[in-house]
GROMACS .gro file of C-alpha atoms in nm:
model
  370
    1MET     CA    1  -1.987 -23.680   0.388
    2ARG     CA    2  -2.326 -23.636   0.523
    3VAL     CA    3  -2.442 -23.830   0.836
    4ASN     CA    4  -2.782 -23.905   0.688
    5LYS     CA    5  -2.661 -24.027   0.354
    6LEU     CA    6  -2.418 -24.250   0.528
    7CYS     CA    7  -2.717 -24.380   0.748
    8LYS     CA    8  -2.927 -24.456   0.430
    9ASP     CA    9  -2.635 -24.622   0.267
   10ILE     CA   10  -2.579 -24.842   0.559
   11ALA     CA   11  -2.948 -24.934   0.587
   12SER     CA   12  -2.958 -25.006   0.213
   13SER     CA   13  -2.664 -25.235   0.245
   14LEU     CA   14  -2.826 -25.413   0.557
   15LEU     CA   15  -3.134 -25.448   0.346
   16ILE     CA   16  -2.979 -25.590   0.048
   17GLY     CA   17  -2.783 -25.835   0.261
   18LEU     CA   18  -3.090 -25.962   0.437
   19MET     CA   19  -3.265 -26.016   0.099
   20VAL     CA   20  -2.954 -26.220  -0.020
   21LEU     CA   21  -2.960 -26.450   0.284
   22ALA     CA   22  -3.315 -26.505   0.259
   23GLY     CA   23  -3.298 -26.616  -0.102
   24CYS     CA   24  -3.481 -26.332  -0.227
   25ALA     CA   25  -3.213 -26.175  -0.482
   26LYS     CA   26  -3.257 -26.235  -0.820
   27PRO     CA   27  -2.995 -26.443  -0.997
   28ALA     CA   28  -2.786 -26.211  -1.259
   29SER     CA   29  -2.911 -26.294  -1.596
   30LYS     CA   30  -2.696 -26.349  -1.898
   31GLY     CA   31  -2.794 -25.995  -2.035
   32GLU     CA   32  -2.735 -25.809  -1.696
   33ALA     CA   33  -2.499 -25.544  -1.670
   34LYS     CA   34  -2.181 -25.646  -1.491
   35THR     CA   35  -2.066 -25.500  -1.175
   36LEU     CA   36  -1.925 -25.157  -1.225
   37PRO     CA   37  -1.573 -25.071  -1.142
   38THR     CA   38  -1.508 -24.854  -0.812
   39ILE     CA   39  -1.284 -24.552  -0.784
   40LYS     CA   40  -1.216 -24.433  -0.414
   41ILE     CA   41  -1.189 -24.063  -0.383
   42GLY     CA   42  -1.043 -23.886  -0.111
   43LEU     CA   43  -1.242 -23.600   0.033
   44ILE     CA   44  -1.173 -23.345   0.303
   45VAL     CA   45  -1.539 -23.301   0.385
   46GLN     CA   46  -1.542 -22.960   0.531
   47ASP     CA   47  -1.391 -22.814   0.224
   48ALA     CA   48  -1.613 -23.018  -0.033
   49VAL     CA   49  -1.734 -22.681  -0.208
   50ARG     CA   50  -1.399 -22.651  -0.373
   51PRO     CA   51  -1.410 -22.980  -0.578
   52ALA     CA   52  -1.785 -22.898  -0.668
   53LEU     CA   53  -1.795 -23.078  -0.988
   54VAL     CA   54  -1.653 -23.397  -0.806
   55VAL     CA   55  -1.956 -23.422  -0.558
   56ALA     CA   56  -2.205 -23.289  -0.820
   57ALA     CA   57  -2.140 -23.558  -1.044
   58GLU     CA   58  -2.215 -23.813  -0.777
   59GLU     CA   59  -2.536 -23.625  -0.653
   60LEU     CA   60  -2.640 -23.599  -1.012
   61GLY     CA   61  -2.582 -23.958  -1.087
   62TYR     CA   62  -2.329 -23.912  -1.374
   63TYR     CA   63  -2.077 -24.151  -1.233
   64LYS     CA   64  -2.287 -24.446  -1.261
   65GLU     CA   65  -2.427 -24.330  -1.614
   66GLU     CA   66  -2.084 -24.316  -1.714
   67GLY     CA   67  -2.007 -24.670  -1.619
   68VAL     CA   68  -1.826 -24.633  -1.290
   69ASN     CA   69  -1.907 -24.651  -0.903
   70VAL     CA   70  -1.747 -24.379  -0.670
   71GLU     CA   71  -1.687 -24.425  -0.321
   72PHE     CA   72  -1.575 -24.113  -0.112
   73VAL     CA   73  -1.344 -24.145   0.163
   74SER     CA   74  -1.304 -23.896   0.423
   75ILE     CA   75  -0.960 -23.746   0.453
   76ASP     CA   76  -0.847 -23.499   0.716
   77THR     CA   77  -0.542 -23.321   0.546
   78VAL     CA   78  -0.380 -23.248   0.211
   79PRO     CA   79  -0.073 -23.451   0.322
   80SER     CA   80  -0.281 -23.754   0.435
   81GLY     CA   81  -0.468 -23.724   0.102
   82LEU     CA   82  -0.172 -23.755  -0.110
   83ALA     CA   83  -0.013 -24.011   0.127
   84ALA     CA   84  -0.329 -24.209   0.081
   85VAL     CA   85  -0.298 -24.187  -0.307
   86GLU     CA   86   0.066 -24.310  -0.283
   87THR     CA   87  -0.024 -24.611  -0.091
   88ARG     CA   88  -0.334 -24.698  -0.292
   89LYS     CA   89  -0.579 -24.637  -0.014
   90VAL     CA   90  -0.781 -24.402  -0.239
   91ASP     CA   91  -0.757 -24.379  -0.611
   92ILE     CA   92  -0.781 -23.993  -0.663
   93PHE     CA   93  -0.732 -23.693  -0.430
   94PRO     CA   94  -0.906 -23.374  -0.550
   95PHE     CA   95  -0.737 -23.102  -0.342
   96SER     CA   96  -0.421 -22.880  -0.362
   97ALA     CA   97  -0.154 -22.882  -0.640
   98ASN     CA   98   0.086 -22.994  -0.376
   99ALA     CA   99   0.146 -23.327  -0.555
  100LEU     CA  100   0.408 -23.145  -0.766
  101SER     CA  101   0.642 -23.165  -0.466
  102SER     CA  102   0.581 -23.522  -0.407
  103ILE     CA  103   0.658 -23.583  -0.777
  104ALA     CA  104   0.955 -23.390  -0.757
  105LYS     CA  105   1.088 -23.637  -0.476
  106GLY     CA  106   1.021 -23.944  -0.671
  107SER     CA  107   0.644 -24.030  -0.578
  108HIS     CA  108   0.401 -24.235  -0.792
  109HIS     CA  109   0.163 -23.955  -0.832
  110ALA     CA  110  -0.003 -23.853  -1.157
  111ILE     CA  111  -0.211 -23.550  -1.225
  112ILE     CA  112  -0.495 -23.642  -1.446
  113GLY     CA  113  -0.719 -23.341  -1.449
  114GLY     CA  114  -0.833 -23.023  -1.246
  115VAL     CA  115  -1.062 -22.942  -0.984
  116ALA     CA  116  -1.050 -22.553  -0.924
  117VAL     CA  117  -0.831 -22.255  -0.985
  118GLU     CA  118  -0.799 -21.920  -0.816
  119GLY     CA  119  -0.927 -21.801  -0.506
  120SER     CA  120  -0.755 -21.534  -0.345
  121SER     CA  121  -0.794 -21.136  -0.328
  122LEU     CA  122  -0.586 -20.847  -0.193
  123VAL     CA  123  -0.791 -20.688   0.071
  124ALA     CA  124  -0.708 -20.342   0.203
  125SER     CA  125  -0.704 -20.205   0.566
  126LYS     CA  126  -0.969 -19.937   0.654
  127ARG     CA  127  -0.707 -19.637   0.613
  128ASN     CA  128  -0.619 -19.773   0.264
  129ALA     CA  129  -0.964 -19.840   0.129
  130SER     CA  130  -0.942 -19.559  -0.132
  131VAL     CA  131  -0.615 -19.652  -0.252
  132ASP     CA  132  -0.612 -19.796  -0.610
  133PHE     CA  133  -0.392 -20.106  -0.563
  134ARG     CA  134  -0.440 -20.190  -0.924
  135ASP     CA  135  -0.199 -19.936  -0.992
  136PHE     CA  136   0.118 -20.101  -0.890
  137GLN     CA  137   0.278 -19.751  -0.841
  138ASN     CA  138   0.077 -19.715  -0.517
  139TRP     CA  139   0.246 -20.019  -0.358
  140LYS     CA  140   0.559 -19.819  -0.277
  141GLY     CA  141   0.624 -19.787   0.080
  142LYS     CA  142   0.305 -20.015   0.162
  143VAL     CA  143   0.313 -20.311   0.434
  144ILE     CA  144   0.172 -20.605   0.235
  145GLY     CA  145   0.085 -20.928   0.405
  146GLY     CA  146   0.161 -21.217   0.184
  147ASP     CA  147   0.494 -21.396   0.145
  148PRO     CA  148   0.695 -21.262  -0.161
  149ASN     CA  149   0.859 -21.624  -0.187
  150THR     CA  150   0.523 -21.825  -0.263
  151ALA     CA  151   0.469 -21.912  -0.613
  152ASN     CA  152   0.164 -21.694  -0.672
  153MET     CA  153   0.328 -21.385  -0.498
  154TYR     CA  154   0.632 -21.435  -0.709
  155LEU     CA  155   0.408 -21.471  -1.050
  156LEU     CA  156   0.242 -21.154  -0.927
  157GLN     CA  157   0.587 -20.968  -0.894
  158GLU     CA  158   0.685 -21.080  -1.233
  159TYR     CA  159   0.368 -20.965  -1.381
  160MET     CA  160   0.416 -20.631  -1.189
  161ARG     CA  161   0.752 -20.590  -1.345
  162SER     CA  162   0.608 -20.635  -1.675
  163VAL     CA  163   0.362 -20.345  -1.670
  164TYR     CA  164   0.583 -20.144  -1.399
  165PRO     CA  165   0.930 -20.175  -1.497
  166ASP     CA  166   1.060 -19.963  -1.220
  167TYR     CA  167   0.902 -20.197  -0.941
  168LYS     CA  168   1.175 -20.325  -0.697
  169ARG     CA  169   1.081 -20.579  -0.421
  170GLU     CA  170   1.245 -20.359  -0.152
  171ASP     CA  171   0.985 -20.079  -0.226
  172VAL     CA  172   0.727 -20.296  -0.073
  173LYS     CA  173   0.769 -20.426   0.275
  174TRP     CA  174   0.638 -20.791   0.238
  175THR     CA  175   0.519 -20.938   0.555
  176PRO     CA  176   0.469 -21.334   0.559
  177PHE     CA  177   0.182 -21.466   0.736
  178ASP     CA  178   0.131 -21.860   0.753
  179ASP     CA  179  -0.230 -21.833   0.905
  180ASN     CA  180  -0.511 -21.643   0.691
  181ASN     CA  181  -0.693 -21.578   1.010
  182VAL     CA  182  -0.398 -21.408   1.174
  183LEU     CA  183  -0.358 -21.198   0.856
  184LEU     CA  184  -0.714 -21.104   0.840
  185GLU     CA  185  -0.683 -20.971   1.203
  186ALA     CA  186  -0.369 -20.782   1.104
  187ILE     CA  187  -0.573 -20.600   0.833
  188ARG     CA  188  -0.844 -20.533   1.073
  189LYS     CA  189  -0.594 -20.370   1.300
  190GLY     CA  190  -0.421 -20.199   1.021
  191SER     CA  191  -0.088 -20.322   1.116
  192VAL     CA  192  -0.063 -20.421   0.737
  193ASP     CA  193  -0.173 -20.179   0.459
  194ALA     CA  194  -0.329 -20.480   0.267
  195GLY     CA  195  -0.291 -20.847   0.256
  196PHE     CA  196  -0.385 -21.161   0.025
  197LEU     CA  197  -0.678 -21.365   0.181
  198THR     CA  198  -0.828 -21.673   0.064
  199THR     CA  199  -1.188 -21.635  -0.061
  200GLU     CA  200  -1.366 -21.738   0.263
  201ARG     CA  201  -1.154 -21.482   0.464
  202VAL     CA  202  -1.233 -21.221   0.203
  203TRP     CA  203  -1.590 -21.250   0.294
  204LEU     CA  204  -1.514 -21.230   0.672
  205ALA     CA  205  -1.322 -20.923   0.584
  206GLU     CA  206  -1.611 -20.757   0.405
  207GLU     CA  207  -1.834 -20.831   0.690
  208SER     CA  208  -1.589 -20.628   0.903
  209GLY     CA  209  -1.625 -20.326   0.669
  210LEU     CA  210  -1.302 -20.406   0.489
  211LYS     CA  211  -1.259 -20.358   0.100
  212GLU     CA  212  -1.139 -20.604  -0.166
  213ALA     CA  213  -0.875 -20.425  -0.347
  214PHE     CA  214  -0.874 -20.667  -0.626
  215ASP     CA  215  -0.908 -21.042  -0.727
  216LEU     CA  216  -0.576 -21.198  -0.782
  217ALA     CA  217  -0.709 -21.378  -1.099
  218GLU     CA  218  -0.727 -21.024  -1.270
  219PHE     CA  219  -0.370 -21.047  -1.312
  220LEU     CA  220  -0.308 -21.429  -1.295
  221PRO     CA  221  -0.584 -21.601  -1.473
  222TYR     CA  222  -0.622 -21.976  -1.393
  223TYR     CA  223  -0.338 -21.990  -1.114
  224LEU     CA  224  -0.341 -22.324  -0.993
  225CYS     CA  225  -0.559 -22.452  -0.673
  226CYS     CA  226  -0.653 -22.822  -0.661
  227ARG     CA  227  -0.589 -23.098  -0.910
  228LEU     CA  228  -0.714 -23.438  -0.959
  229THR     CA  229  -0.415 -23.658  -0.831
  230ALA     CA  230  -0.394 -24.017  -0.896
  231HIS     CA  231  -0.145 -24.320  -0.887
  232LEU     CA  232   0.049 -24.413  -1.196
  233ASP     CA  233  -0.006 -24.783  -1.142
  234GLY     CA  234  -0.386 -24.716  -1.070
  235ILE     CA  235  -0.418 -24.552  -1.422
  236LYS     CA  236  -0.269 -24.834  -1.594
  237GLU     CA  237  -0.461 -25.112  -1.419
  238ASN     CA  238  -0.787 -24.915  -1.427
  239ARG     CA  239  -0.775 -24.684  -1.699
  240ASP     CA  240  -1.143 -24.705  -1.841
  241ALA     CA  241  -1.268 -24.629  -1.507
  242TYR     CA  242  -1.076 -24.294  -1.466
  243VAL     CA  243  -1.194 -24.188  -1.793
  244ALA     CA  244  -1.537 -24.250  -1.697
  245VAL     CA  245  -1.475 -24.040  -1.377
  246LEU     CA  246  -1.375 -23.751  -1.598
  247ARG     CA  247  -1.665 -23.802  -1.839
  248ALA     CA  248  -1.904 -23.750  -1.546
  249GLN     CA  249  -1.737 -23.436  -1.440
  250ILE     CA  250  -1.722 -23.288  -1.780
  251ARG     CA  251  -2.089 -23.332  -1.792
  252ALA     CA  252  -2.121 -23.162  -1.459
  253GLU     CA  253  -1.912 -22.862  -1.589
  254HIS     CA  254  -2.168 -22.855  -1.875
  255ASP     CA  255  -2.424 -22.789  -1.606
  256TYR     CA  256  -2.213 -22.552  -1.430
  257LYS     CA  257  -2.180 -22.328  -1.731
  258ASN     CA  258  -2.541 -22.362  -1.851
  259ASP     CA  259  -2.760 -22.443  -1.547
  260LEU     CA  260  -2.573 -22.311  -1.244
  261GLN     CA  261  -2.864 -22.356  -1.008
  262LYS     CA  262  -2.849 -22.731  -1.096
  263ILE     CA  263  -2.477 -22.759  -0.973
  264VAL     CA  264  -2.548 -22.539  -0.662
  265SER     CA  265  -2.824 -22.744  -0.554
  266ALA     CA  266  -2.634 -23.074  -0.611
  267VAL     CA  267  -2.314 -22.925  -0.400
  268SER     CA  268  -2.541 -22.773  -0.134
  269GLU     CA  269  -2.721 -23.105  -0.094
  270TYR     CA  270  -2.407 -23.299  -0.051
  271THR     CA  271  -2.206 -23.049   0.162
  272GLU     CA  272  -2.515 -22.912   0.366
  273GLN     CA  273  -2.408 -22.576   0.295
  274LYS     CA  274  -2.657 -22.296   0.210
  275PRO     CA  275  -2.723 -22.236  -0.143
  276GLU     CA  276  -2.614 -21.869  -0.102
  277TYR     CA  277  -2.283 -21.976   0.028
  278VAL     CA  278  -2.222 -22.204  -0.286
  279VAL     CA  279  -2.316 -21.946  -0.514
  280ARG     CA  280  -2.082 -21.704  -0.368
  281TYR     CA  281  -1.794 -21.959  -0.383
  282ILE     CA  282  -1.816 -22.071  -0.729
  283GLY     CA  283  -2.082 -21.867  -0.910
  284SER     CA  284  -2.013 -21.510  -0.850
  285GLU     CA  285  -1.987 -21.315  -1.163
  286LYS     CA  286  -1.663 -21.176  -1.253
  287SER     CA  287  -1.615 -20.791  -1.361
  288TYR     CA  288  -1.325 -20.857  -1.573
  289ASN     CA  289  -1.225 -21.102  -1.853
  290GLY     CA  290  -1.160 -21.447  -1.675
  291GLY     CA  291  -0.988 -21.602  -1.959
  292GLY     CA  292  -1.266 -21.851  -2.093
  293LEU     CA  293  -1.332 -22.152  -1.865
  294VAL     CA  294  -1.642 -21.967  -1.731
  295ASN     CA  295  -1.701 -21.614  -1.605
  296TYR     CA  296  -1.731 -21.687  -1.242
  297LYS     CA  297  -1.480 -21.620  -0.962
  298ASN     CA  298  -1.301 -21.927  -0.827
  299PRO     CA  299  -1.396 -22.160  -1.128
  300VAL     CA  300  -1.413 -22.518  -1.110
  301SER     CA  301  -1.321 -22.754  -1.412
  302PRO     CA  302  -1.177 -23.088  -1.487
  303ASP     CA  303  -0.953 -22.934  -1.751
  304PRO     CA  304  -0.582 -23.047  -1.642
  305LEU     CA  305  -0.425 -22.696  -1.750
  306TYR     CA  306  -0.085 -22.857  -1.799
  307ASN     CA  307   0.052 -22.508  -1.907
  308ARG     CA  308  -0.031 -22.368  -1.556
  309ILE     CA  309   0.114 -22.699  -1.383
  310GLU     CA  310   0.436 -22.641  -1.576
  311ASP     CA  311   0.447 -22.261  -1.458
  312LEU     CA  312   0.385 -22.350  -1.109
  313ASN     CA  313   0.650 -22.633  -1.099
  314LYS     CA  314   0.919 -22.396  -1.257
  315VAL     CA  315   0.840 -22.109  -1.002
  316ASN     CA  316   0.857 -22.365  -0.710
  317VAL     CA  317   1.184 -22.495  -0.847
  318ALA     CA  318   1.330 -22.144  -0.899
  319LEU     CA  319   1.228 -22.045  -0.537
  320GLY     CA  320   1.393 -22.333  -0.398
  321ASN     CA  321   1.065 -22.487  -0.256
  322TYR     CA  322   1.181 -22.824  -0.383
  323THR     CA  323   1.418 -22.976  -0.635
  324MET     CA  324   1.342 -23.224  -0.914
  325SER     CA  325   1.500 -23.556  -0.825
  326ALA     CA  326   1.739 -23.710  -1.070
  327GLY     CA  327   1.539 -23.891  -1.360
  328VAL     CA  328   1.202 -23.736  -1.262
  329ASN     CA  329   1.025 -23.578  -1.575
  330LEU     CA  330   0.709 -23.379  -1.489
  331LYS     CA  331   0.552 -23.485  -1.819
  332GLU     CA  332   0.560 -23.850  -1.722
  333HIS     CA  333   0.344 -23.759  -1.400
  334VAL     CA  334   0.077 -23.572  -1.604
  335ASP     CA  335  -0.148 -23.782  -1.813
  336LEU     CA  336  -0.363 -23.577  -2.046
  337SER     CA  337  -0.469 -23.879  -2.254
  338LEU     CA  338  -0.755 -23.948  -2.002
  339TYR     CA  339  -0.917 -23.609  -2.010
  340LYS     CA  340  -0.850 -23.611  -2.408
  341ASP     CA  341  -1.044 -23.947  -2.437
  342ALA     CA  342  -1.316 -23.849  -2.203
  343ILE     CA  343  -1.404 -23.507  -2.389
  344SER     CA  344  -1.370 -23.694  -2.723
  345ASN     CA  345  -1.630 -23.952  -2.587
  346ILE     CA  346  -1.858 -23.679  -2.505
  347LEU     CA  347  -1.819 -23.495  -2.840
  348GLU     CA  348  -1.892 -23.836  -3.036
  349ARG     CA  349  -2.219 -23.839  -2.832
  350TYR     CA  350  -2.309 -23.464  -2.865
  351PRO     CA  351  -2.122 -23.349  -3.170
  352ASN     CA  352  -2.303 -23.017  -3.212
  353ASP     CA  353  -2.306 -22.901  -2.843
  354PRO     CA  354  -2.126 -22.557  -2.835
  355THR     CA  355  -2.030 -22.616  -2.482
  356TYR     CA  356  -1.849 -22.918  -2.516
  357LYS     CA  357  -1.689 -22.794  -2.839
  358ARG     CA  358  -1.551 -22.496  -2.654
  359ALA     CA  359  -1.425 -22.708  -2.362
  360TYR     CA  360  -1.227 -22.927  -2.620
  361GLU     CA  361  -1.088 -22.590  -2.770
  362LEU     CA  362  -0.979 -22.480  -2.439
  363PHE     CA  363  -0.820 -22.807  -2.348
  364LEU     CA  364  -0.602 -22.773  -2.662
  365GLN     CA  365  -0.502 -22.408  -2.569
  366ASN     CA  366  -0.459 -22.466  -2.192
  367ASN     CA  367  -0.245 -22.784  -2.252
  368SER     CA  368  -0.059 -22.685  -2.548
  369ARG     CA  369   0.303 -22.704  -2.409
  370TYR     CA  370   0.252 -23.087  -2.308
   0.00000   0.00000   0.00000
């Protein structure tokens, strides 16, 4: 969170306090609006461009307009963010899909909406710059950086088999890397022929003269990234506030689809990142059919995408990344009713708006297996 903003907030709080002590505060009248409920959202501040709509809705004043006060709480890591939700220190954590692992183990986590999807590309080494990696037959004998036992690599291999039946895992030498920076260096040195890098590392690779072979989303549209994770009890106790949060983010998504600069300015203001960086992250046009949410790379949306949640969970279980504990039902930890109520509320307000109507249609498609 910005230091300047924090200082202003503290100064404002002190001023209000002094006014109350001095007897200057106006007593609440009968018709005055009651105090808004507060939802605490955990943020990994250095990565706050990814939850673009979460922060833009605050900068644009949409949360308060929808009847909820949002307080951002600084979080260091994904595990600590999920732990903060489980212990009720924050109400929502908008990073990672790792809540699936904790749900499998019996946590009280519930996924209530989406944040971002996609965000990885295959980058070729210089000696392989002319290789067409979209033709999977050209992978034979290549050394590829990217663990084949991670969910997205497993899904990619399933896709490869569907279009290239002769594909065998042993045809490719898969080399796992835990650190994207180490993998980037390996691609630079040519010790791997190509490797899967996150979006930010792809830009660094291009600055080194390397070439993006393809965006993984070309073959796996909407593969999951961050989800809005809440606590089951929190939803029951303060349901209307969670619906209000989603209404605000749906309004921010409307801006994202119709007035990109408005969202870029809001996110840039909050994160103190250059507008060009924000545009490149969430507003770069796709050169292929992206599937409907929006025609930008690394799209951001509050749509829960239950079908993709189910796919990811099945793959993780199949790979042995975790097992579902006895009595745990995934659907009981994904609450679609909040988003459905939020988009329905918005449509009642703007019944003829094509963007909101399309968002509702996509919600029905993307969550059809629920």
